[in-house]
């Protein structure tokens, strides 16, 4: 690694005080949240080698792992999942990976959702957070010219504000290719998803960061006194994001609330396959996000807010999309007047290419 690249790949800010405390106490809980590059289901993504490093170097520590990453999801969904999947499970150190999956979102929106997620994770002062920046093909031109893609730059602005360490995993891997240590096709044959070799490169960049932060310090843990959370950069961040229980929904037609065995991140869904089935609910807030078990056999829907005009959803169904199994969010509104609102929805057939069913499986009613 050329020396001048170090400061661009590894940004050490603050200390991993909660991680050191946990190691000294003999029990460490690692959390991961992000997209497909971090998702545990491949069995070889970068968290696996990082987990192995912790177990090798701290063999007497009881290690718990909460990998809550889901492919094809971004920080908008994560901000609603943080309590259940990371905070309630008492994670001491959480790795956050959304530089790639948030790239297509407007900067203002992703800054609100990301800051909301970080503030939720850091609110009680009991866990450390690290940002990891992965890579997609659209980052190549800027990164090869020494520039920072806007999605990463936005995240780094938050990292500076909250004194969160960050690791340029994508930049580290790009340097390995430049130095001849790894072929491009060994890293990213499709321009996005790393192979086993590429995942190991990502993990090595994280391990180098952790070695500097943790080695030799685990028996000299700082006090675990919670630190005060600084004022937010964006007062419209989503730190107060919450979800409305499915049982609060008023339905018309053959809807049922089911325990959902088909996607592990969903406890229950409100389901129907009947065109014309309706639902409505009231909420208090400034934004509304719906989350579905989505695929090619999913319905579309028409909806309205506060007795306004009806609108139709028209969600794309890429070739890689299966018949179901994509935890997909749909933003209904972001900048409502913060107060009481009413939402109404009716199931319709999409009548478009790759829309081959009418299954409506609502898993999340997110209020921001």
GROMACS .gro file of C-alpha atoms in nm:
model
  368
    1UNK     CA    1   0.000   0.000   0.000
    2UNK     CA    2   0.147   0.334  -0.099
    3UNK     CA    3   0.192   0.538   0.221
    4UNK     CA    4  -0.005   0.846   0.114
    5UNK     CA    5  -0.318   0.633   0.066
    6UNK     CA    6  -0.342   0.541   0.434
    7UNK     CA    7  -0.515   0.859   0.543
    8UNK     CA    8  -0.774   0.818   0.269
    9UNK     CA    9  -0.854   0.454   0.350
   10UNK     CA   10  -0.846   0.458   0.731
   11UNK     CA   11  -0.999   0.747   0.924
   12UNK     CA   12  -0.943   0.700   1.297
   13UNK     CA   13  -1.175   0.926   1.492
   14UNK     CA   14  -1.233   0.890   1.865
   15UNK     CA   15  -1.182   0.549   2.028
   16UNK     CA   16  -1.370   0.220   2.030
   17UNK     CA   17  -1.435   0.257   2.402
   18UNK     CA   18  -1.738   0.027   2.418
   19UNK     CA   19  -1.560  -0.243   2.221
   20UNK     CA   20  -1.259  -0.229   2.451
   21UNK     CA   21  -1.486  -0.239   2.755
   22UNK     CA   22  -1.666  -0.545   2.617
   23UNK     CA   23  -1.340  -0.725   2.539
   24UNK     CA   24  -1.212  -0.657   2.890
   25UNK     CA   25  -1.537  -0.797   3.032
   26UNK     CA   26  -1.508  -1.110   2.817
   27UNK     CA   27  -1.824  -1.077   2.605
   28UNK     CA   28  -1.845  -0.891   2.274
   29UNK     CA   29  -2.149  -0.843   2.051
   30UNK     CA   30  -2.075  -0.746   1.691
   31UNK     CA   31  -2.344  -0.594   1.470
   32UNK     CA   32  -2.349  -0.549   1.093
   33UNK     CA   33  -2.604  -0.364   0.883
   34UNK     CA   34  -2.596  -0.289   0.512
   35UNK     CA   35  -2.675  -0.442   0.174
   36UNK     CA   36  -2.580  -0.753  -0.022
   37UNK     CA   37  -2.204  -0.694   0.013
   38UNK     CA   38  -2.243  -0.738   0.391
   39UNK     CA   39  -2.535  -0.986   0.391
   40UNK     CA   40  -2.445  -1.303   0.585
   41UNK     CA   41  -2.632  -1.542   0.358
   42UNK     CA   42  -2.352  -1.581   0.103
   43UNK     CA   43  -2.136  -1.734   0.381
   44UNK     CA   44  -1.820  -1.566   0.248
   45UNK     CA   45  -1.882  -1.191   0.263
   46UNK     CA   46  -1.629  -0.971   0.444
   47UNK     CA   47  -1.787  -0.993   0.794
   48UNK     CA   48  -1.690  -1.362   0.812
   49UNK     CA   49  -1.316  -1.295   0.804
   50UNK     CA   50  -1.356  -1.005   1.050
   51UNK     CA   51  -1.548  -1.231   1.289
   52UNK     CA   52  -1.274  -1.494   1.254
   53UNK     CA   53  -1.008  -1.231   1.334
   54UNK     CA   54  -1.186  -1.134   1.656
   55UNK     CA   55  -1.213  -1.496   1.762
   56UNK     CA   56  -0.847  -1.566   1.679
   57UNK     CA   57  -0.707  -1.266   1.863
   58UNK     CA   58  -0.946  -1.265   2.158
   59UNK     CA   59  -0.997  -1.641   2.207
   60UNK     CA   60  -1.131  -1.611   2.562
   61UNK     CA   61  -1.402  -1.363   2.463
   62UNK     CA   62  -1.754  -1.495   2.416
   63UNK     CA   63  -1.850  -1.360   2.076
   64UNK     CA   64  -2.205  -1.289   1.959
   65UNK     CA   65  -2.279  -1.183   1.601
   66UNK     CA   66  -2.589  -0.994   1.481
   67UNK     CA   67  -2.559  -0.960   1.104
   68UNK     CA   68  -2.871  -0.762   1.006
   69UNK     CA   69  -2.762  -0.676   0.650
   70UNK     CA   70  -3.016  -0.739   0.373
   71UNK     CA   71  -2.938  -0.733   0.002
   72UNK     CA   72  -3.096  -0.456  -0.211
   73UNK     CA   73  -3.186  -0.239   0.089
   74UNK     CA   74  -3.064   0.101   0.205
   75UNK     CA   75  -3.053   0.320   0.514
   76UNK     CA   76  -3.421   0.412   0.477
   77UNK     CA   77  -3.518   0.060   0.583
   78UNK     CA   78  -3.231   0.034   0.831
   79UNK     CA   79  -3.347   0.330   1.037
   80UNK     CA   80  -3.671   0.144   1.113
   81UNK     CA   81  -3.488  -0.180   1.194
   82UNK     CA   82  -3.214  -0.046   1.421
   83UNK     CA   83  -3.387  -0.101   1.754
   84UNK     CA   84  -3.510  -0.453   1.690
   85UNK     CA   85  -3.207  -0.590   1.506
   86UNK     CA   86  -2.912  -0.414   1.673
   87UNK     CA   87  -2.993  -0.199   1.976
   88UNK     CA   88  -3.226  -0.441   2.155
   89UNK     CA   89  -2.963  -0.712   2.096
   90UNK     CA   90  -2.709  -0.502   2.288
   91UNK     CA   91  -2.444  -0.477   2.017
   92UNK     CA   92  -2.115  -0.323   2.135
   93UNK     CA   93  -1.976  -0.247   1.787
   94UNK     CA   94  -2.183  -0.192   1.472
   95UNK     CA   95  -2.046  -0.176   1.117
   96UNK     CA   96  -2.261   0.031   0.878
   97UNK     CA   97  -2.243  -0.025   0.500
   98UNK     CA   98  -2.471   0.198   0.287
   99UNK     CA   99  -2.241   0.399   0.059
  100UNK     CA  100  -2.328   0.176  -0.236
  101UNK     CA  101  -2.697   0.110  -0.173
  102UNK     CA  102  -2.783   0.474  -0.100
  103UNK     CA  103  -2.607   0.613  -0.406
  104UNK     CA  104  -2.924   0.648  -0.613
  105UNK     CA  105  -3.111   0.835  -0.340
  106UNK     CA  106  -3.111   1.219  -0.337
  107UNK     CA  107  -2.842   1.358  -0.108
  108UNK     CA  108  -3.091   1.530   0.124
  109UNK     CA  109  -3.292   1.214   0.177
  110UNK     CA  110  -2.997   0.983   0.239
  111UNK     CA  111  -2.845   1.235   0.479
  112UNK     CA  112  -3.170   1.231   0.681
  113UNK     CA  113  -3.199   0.853   0.692
  114UNK     CA  114  -2.828   0.793   0.759
  115UNK     CA  115  -2.808   1.052   1.034
  116UNK     CA  116  -3.123   0.911   1.189
  117UNK     CA  117  -2.969   0.564   1.188
  118UNK     CA  118  -2.641   0.684   1.341
  119UNK     CA  119  -2.819   0.884   1.611
  120UNK     CA  120  -3.033   0.585   1.704
  121UNK     CA  121  -2.725   0.364   1.733
  122UNK     CA  122  -2.530   0.621   1.935
  123UNK     CA  123  -2.810   0.768   2.148
  124UNK     CA  124  -2.742   0.575   2.468
  125UNK     CA  125  -2.361   0.583   2.434
  126UNK     CA  126  -2.337   0.206   2.474
  127UNK     CA  127  -2.208   0.105   2.131
  128UNK     CA  128  -1.936   0.204   1.887
  129UNK     CA  129  -2.011   0.260   1.520
  130UNK     CA  130  -1.779   0.220   1.221
  131UNK     CA  131  -1.860   0.316   0.863
  132UNK     CA  132  -1.736   0.092   0.583
  133UNK     CA  133  -1.739   0.222   0.226
  134UNK     CA  134  -1.768  -0.048  -0.038
  135UNK     CA  135  -1.753  -0.006  -0.417
  136UNK     CA  136  -1.969  -0.009  -0.727
  137UNK     CA  137  -1.868   0.046  -1.088
  138UNK     CA  138  -2.011   0.400  -1.096
  139UNK     CA  139  -1.751   0.502  -0.832
  140UNK     CA  140  -1.458   0.405  -1.051
  141UNK     CA  141  -1.396   0.721  -1.252
  142UNK     CA  142  -1.395   0.956  -0.952
  143UNK     CA  143  -1.193   0.723  -0.730
  144UNK     CA  144  -0.935   0.659  -1.002
  145UNK     CA  145  -0.887   1.037  -1.022
  146UNK     CA  146  -0.842   1.069  -0.645
  147UNK     CA  147  -1.192   1.209  -0.592
  148UNK     CA  148  -1.458   1.096  -0.346
  149UNK     CA  149  -1.798   0.982  -0.482
  150UNK     CA  150  -2.080   1.193  -0.343
  151UNK     CA  151  -2.246   0.907  -0.155
  152UNK     CA  152  -1.921   0.844   0.036
  153UNK     CA  153  -1.854   1.216   0.082
  154UNK     CA  154  -2.197   1.261   0.242
  155UNK     CA  155  -2.127   0.977   0.483
  156UNK     CA  156  -1.785   1.119   0.568
  157UNK     CA  157  -1.948   1.449   0.660
  158UNK     CA  158  -2.154   1.262   0.919
  159UNK     CA  159  -1.848   1.066   1.033
  160UNK     CA  160  -1.657   1.388   1.101
  161UNK     CA  161  -1.950   1.540   1.289
  162UNK     CA  162  -2.000   1.237   1.512
  163UNK     CA  163  -1.631   1.136   1.540
  164UNK     CA  164  -1.700   0.795   1.385
  165UNK     CA  165  -1.416   0.595   1.233
  166UNK     CA  166  -1.444   0.493   0.868
  167UNK     CA  167  -1.277   0.247   0.636
  168UNK     CA  168  -1.251   0.283   0.258
  169UNK     CA  169  -1.280  -0.086   0.175
  170UNK     CA  170  -1.344  -0.015  -0.192
  171UNK     CA  171  -1.039   0.211  -0.216
  172UNK     CA  172  -0.825  -0.051  -0.042
  173UNK     CA  173  -0.934  -0.316  -0.294
  174UNK     CA  174  -0.881  -0.077  -0.586
  175UNK     CA  175  -0.524  -0.025  -0.463
  176UNK     CA  176  -0.473  -0.400  -0.452
  177UNK     CA  177  -0.571  -0.417  -0.819
  178UNK     CA  178  -0.342  -0.125  -0.904
  179UNK     CA  179  -0.050  -0.297  -0.730
  180UNK     CA  180  -0.111  -0.629  -0.904
  181UNK     CA  181  -0.210  -0.815  -0.588
  182UNK     CA  182  -0.556  -0.899  -0.718
  183UNK     CA  183  -0.718  -0.916  -1.060
  184UNK     CA  184  -1.033  -0.714  -1.120
  185UNK     CA  185  -1.235  -1.027  -1.199
  186UNK     CA  186  -1.116  -1.178  -0.870
  187UNK     CA  187  -1.264  -0.877  -0.696
  188UNK     CA  188  -1.582  -0.766  -0.876
  189UNK     CA  189  -1.680  -0.977  -1.177
  190UNK     CA  190  -2.016  -0.798  -1.198
  191UNK     CA  191  -1.892  -0.452  -1.092
  192UNK     CA  192  -2.063  -0.470  -0.753
  193UNK     CA  193  -2.058  -0.801  -0.566
  194UNK     CA  194  -1.716  -0.922  -0.454
  195UNK     CA  195  -1.606  -1.282  -0.488
  196UNK     CA  196  -1.442  -1.469  -0.200
  197UNK     CA  197  -1.111  -1.298  -0.289
  198UNK     CA  198  -1.269  -0.954  -0.305
  199UNK     CA  199  -1.450  -1.009   0.023
  200UNK     CA  200  -1.121  -1.105   0.186
  201UNK     CA  201  -0.966  -0.782   0.060
  202UNK     CA  202  -1.251  -0.583   0.218
  203UNK     CA  203  -1.205  -0.774   0.544
  204UNK     CA  204  -0.830  -0.711   0.545
  205UNK     CA  205  -0.888  -0.337   0.531
  206UNK     CA  206  -1.117  -0.361   0.834
  207UNK     CA  207  -0.874  -0.584   1.022
  208UNK     CA  208  -0.589  -0.335   0.968
  209UNK     CA  209  -0.811  -0.065   1.120
  210UNK     CA  210  -0.902  -0.284   1.417
  211UNK     CA  211  -0.542  -0.384   1.478
  212UNK     CA  212  -0.444  -0.022   1.526
  213UNK     CA  213  -0.746   0.049   1.747
  214UNK     CA  214  -0.760  -0.259   1.967
  215UNK     CA  215  -0.445  -0.469   1.984
  216UNK     CA  216  -0.286  -0.453   2.328
  217UNK     CA  217  -0.557  -0.228   2.470
  218UNK     CA  218  -0.830  -0.477   2.560
  219UNK     CA  219  -0.710  -0.506   2.920
  220UNK     CA  220  -0.696  -0.129   2.965
  221UNK     CA  221  -1.053  -0.045   2.874
  222UNK     CA  222  -1.169   0.311   2.931
  223UNK     CA  223  -1.463   0.376   3.157
  224UNK     CA  224  -1.797   0.311   2.994
  225UNK     CA  225  -1.945   0.648   3.088
  226UNK     CA  226  -2.190   0.738   2.808
  227UNK     CA  227  -2.092   1.044   2.607
  228UNK     CA  228  -2.336   1.318   2.513
  229UNK     CA  229  -2.469   1.304   2.158
  230UNK     CA  230  -2.386   1.622   1.966
  231UNK     CA  231  -2.654   1.831   1.797
  232UNK     CA  232  -2.769   1.693   1.461
  233UNK     CA  233  -2.640   1.828   1.132
  234UNK     CA  234  -2.988   1.802   0.984
  235UNK     CA  235  -3.280   1.872   1.220
  236UNK     CA  236  -3.502   1.675   0.980
  237UNK     CA  237  -3.306   1.353   1.031
  238UNK     CA  238  -3.504   1.038   1.100
  239UNK     CA  239  -3.385   0.958   1.452
  240UNK     CA  240  -3.748   0.948   1.574
  241UNK     CA  241  -3.849   0.698   1.305
  242UNK     CA  242  -4.091   0.435   1.437
  243UNK     CA  243  -4.332   0.176   1.303
  244UNK     CA  244  -4.707   0.142   1.330
  245UNK     CA  245  -4.836  -0.202   1.436
  246UNK     CA  246  -5.010  -0.392   1.157
  247UNK     CA  247  -5.295  -0.455   1.400
  248UNK     CA  248  -5.377  -0.081   1.390
  249UNK     CA  249  -5.472  -0.103   1.022
  250UNK     CA  250  -5.842  -0.101   0.925
  251UNK     CA  251  -5.903  -0.341   0.636
  252UNK     CA  252  -6.175  -0.410   0.383
  253UNK     CA  253  -6.161  -0.743   0.201
  254UNK     CA  254  -5.974  -1.072   0.264
  255UNK     CA  255  -5.666  -0.949   0.453
  256UNK     CA  256  -5.486  -1.159   0.714
  257UNK     CA  257  -5.193  -1.090   0.944
  258UNK     CA  258  -4.955  -1.385   0.909
  259UNK     CA  259  -4.639  -1.495   1.083
  260UNK     CA  260  -4.400  -1.477   0.788
  261UNK     CA  261  -4.167  -1.777   0.741
  262UNK     CA  262  -4.042  -1.679   0.397
  263UNK     CA  263  -3.816  -1.382   0.480
  264UNK     CA  264  -3.631  -1.394   0.811
  265UNK     CA  265  -3.631  -1.017   0.865
  266UNK     CA  266  -4.011  -1.001   0.875
  267UNK     CA  267  -4.198  -1.117   1.186
  268UNK     CA  268  -4.543  -1.070   1.034
  269UNK     CA  269  -4.705  -0.942   0.715
  270UNK     CA  270  -5.050  -0.808   0.639
  271UNK     CA  271  -5.137  -1.009   0.328
  272UNK     CA  272  -5.398  -1.034   0.054
  273UNK     CA  273  -5.402  -1.134  -0.311
  274UNK     CA  274  -5.743  -0.982  -0.383
  275UNK     CA  275  -5.762  -0.700  -0.634
  276UNK     CA  276  -5.979  -0.429  -0.481
  277UNK     CA  277  -5.890  -0.509  -0.120
  278UNK     CA  278  -5.847  -0.188   0.078
  279UNK     CA  279  -5.684  -0.064   0.395
  280UNK     CA  280  -5.648   0.260   0.585
  281UNK     CA  281  -5.478   0.388   0.895
  282UNK     CA  282  -5.399   0.710   1.077
  283UNK     CA  283  -5.054   0.821   1.191
  284UNK     CA  284  -4.876   1.120   1.342
  285UNK     CA  285  -4.552   1.231   1.180
  286UNK     CA  286  -4.387   1.402   0.884
  287UNK     CA  287  -4.324   1.107   0.656
  288UNK     CA  288  -4.449   0.762   0.563
  289UNK     CA  289  -4.256   0.459   0.431
  290UNK     CA  290  -4.411   0.122   0.350
  291UNK     CA  291  -4.210  -0.201   0.337
  292UNK     CA  292  -4.316  -0.512   0.143
  293UNK     CA  293  -4.209  -0.865   0.068
  294UNK     CA  294  -4.181  -0.782  -0.300
  295UNK     CA  295  -4.122  -0.966  -0.626
  296UNK     CA  296  -4.259  -1.029  -0.972
  297UNK     CA  297  -4.580  -1.180  -0.834
  298UNK     CA  298  -4.649  -0.870  -0.623
  299UNK     CA  299  -4.942  -0.639  -0.683
  300UNK     CA  300  -4.929  -0.266  -0.729
  301UNK     CA  301  -5.155  -0.032  -0.534
  302UNK     CA  302  -5.328   0.301  -0.555
  303UNK     CA  303  -5.320   0.530  -0.255
  304UNK     CA  304  -5.395   0.874  -0.118
  305UNK     CA  305  -5.305   1.085   0.181
  306UNK     CA  306  -5.546   1.306   0.372
  307UNK     CA  307  -5.823   1.272   0.112
  308UNK     CA  308  -5.592   1.405  -0.159
  309UNK     CA  309  -5.573   1.281  -0.519
  310UNK     CA  310  -5.522   0.909  -0.582
  311UNK     CA  311  -5.180   0.796  -0.706
  312UNK     CA  312  -5.068   0.461  -0.846
  313UNK     CA  313  -4.747   0.280  -0.751
  314UNK     CA  314  -4.539   0.154  -1.046
  315UNK     CA  315  -4.240  -0.034  -0.910
  316UNK     CA  316  -3.976  -0.172  -1.145
  317UNK     CA  317  -3.906  -0.546  -1.141
  318UNK     CA  318  -3.546  -0.606  -1.253
  319UNK     CA  319  -3.444  -0.935  -1.410
  320UNK     CA  320  -3.264  -1.041  -1.091
  321UNK     CA  321  -3.584  -0.991  -0.892
  322UNK     CA  322  -3.752  -1.320  -0.795
  323UNK     CA  323  -4.119  -1.386  -0.747
  324UNK     CA  324  -4.089  -1.273  -0.384
  325UNK     CA  325  -3.823  -1.226  -0.116
  326UNK     CA  326  -3.707  -0.865  -0.171
  327UNK     CA  327  -3.763  -0.651   0.139
  328UNK     CA  328  -3.850  -0.341  -0.059
  329UNK     CA  329  -3.953  -0.002   0.074
  330UNK     CA  330  -4.176   0.250  -0.098
  331UNK     CA  331  -4.162   0.610   0.018
  332UNK     CA  332  -4.512   0.759   0.028
  333UNK     CA  333  -4.416   1.102   0.165
  334UNK     CA  334  -4.114   1.272   0.328
  335UNK     CA  335  -4.203   1.633   0.397
  336UNK     CA  336  -4.554   1.636   0.539
  337UNK     CA  337  -4.654   1.880   0.809
  338UNK     CA  338  -4.558   1.703   1.131
  339UNK     CA  339  -4.895   1.605   1.269
  340UNK     CA  340  -5.192   1.370   1.220
  341UNK     CA  341  -5.253   1.216   0.876
  342UNK     CA  342  -5.468   0.946   0.717
  343UNK     CA  343  -5.354   0.698   0.453
  344UNK     CA  344  -5.575   0.489   0.226
  345UNK     CA  345  -5.469   0.214  -0.014
  346UNK     CA  346  -5.631  -0.025  -0.261
  347UNK     CA  347  -5.469  -0.331  -0.422
  348UNK     CA  348  -5.449  -0.326  -0.805
  349UNK     CA  349  -5.282  -0.541  -1.069
  350UNK     CA  350  -4.975  -0.371  -1.209
  351UNK     CA  351  -5.053  -0.474  -1.568
  352UNK     CA  352  -4.693  -0.416  -1.671
  353UNK     CA  353  -4.400  -0.632  -1.787
  354UNK     CA  354  -4.279  -0.871  -1.517
  355UNK     CA  355  -4.587  -0.801  -1.301
  356UNK     CA  356  -4.716  -1.156  -1.282
  357UNK     CA  357  -4.932  -1.158  -0.969
  358UNK     CA  358  -5.141  -0.964  -0.720
  359UNK     CA  359  -4.978  -1.057  -0.388
  360UNK     CA  360  -4.970  -0.766  -0.146
  361UNK     CA  361  -4.755  -0.843   0.159
  362UNK     CA  362  -4.713  -0.539   0.382
  363UNK     CA  363  -4.444  -0.584   0.648
  364UNK     CA  364  -4.361  -0.230   0.760
  365UNK     CA  365  -4.550   0.090   0.818
  366UNK     CA  366  -4.270   0.334   0.893
  367UNK     CA  367  -4.338   0.678   1.036
  368UNK     CA  368  -4.066   0.944   1.017
   0.00000   0.00000   0.00000
